[in-house]
Amino acid sequence: MARRTAGLDEDDLEVAVIYSISLGIHPPVLSN
């Protein structure tokens, strides 16, 4: 999941994904 996205650091992306999953939400980054 350590994929670079425009405007996001790898760590920020990973934290956002983990946080979203913990809430039971599919983050938009996973649909790429």
Short mmCIF file of C-alpha atoms in Angstrom, two decimals:
data_model
loop_
_atom_site.label_atom_id
_atom_site.label_comp_id
_atom_site.label_asym_id
_atom_site.label_seq_id
_atom_site.Cartn_x
_atom_site.Cartn_y
_atom_site.Cartn_z
CA MET A 1 0.00 0.00 0.00
CA ALA A 2 3.02 2.27 0.01
CA ARG A 3 2.08 3.88 -3.30
CA ARG A 4 2.95 7.49 -4.00
CA THR A 5 -0.02 9.74 -4.71
CA ALA A 6 -0.02 13.38 -5.75
CA GLY A 7 0.13 15.61 -2.68
CA LEU A 8 0.41 12.72 -0.22
CA ASP A 9 3.40 11.31 1.58
CA GLU A 10 3.58 7.53 1.83
CA ASP A 11 3.20 7.70 5.61
CA ASP A 12 0.20 10.04 5.34
CA LEU A 13 -1.43 7.75 2.80
CA GLU A 14 -0.88 4.68 4.97
CA VAL A 15 -2.29 6.41 8.04
CA ALA A 16 -5.32 7.61 6.08
CA VAL A 17 -6.00 4.10 4.75
CA ILE A 18 -5.63 2.45 8.15
CA TYR A 19 -7.82 5.10 9.78
CA SER A 20 -10.50 4.75 7.11
CA ILE A 21 -10.50 0.96 7.35
CA SER A 22 -10.76 1.17 11.13
CA LEU A 23 -13.96 3.20 10.63
CA GLY A 24 -15.29 0.63 8.19
CA ILE A 25 -14.92 2.98 5.22
CA HIS A 26 -13.30 2.15 1.90
CA PRO A 27 -10.93 5.06 1.19
CA PRO A 28 -11.01 6.40 -2.41
CA VAL A 29 -7.29 5.61 -2.86
CA LEU A 30 -8.09 1.89 -2.89
CA SER A 31 -10.21 2.23 -6.02
CA ASN A 32 -7.22 3.27 -8.14
#
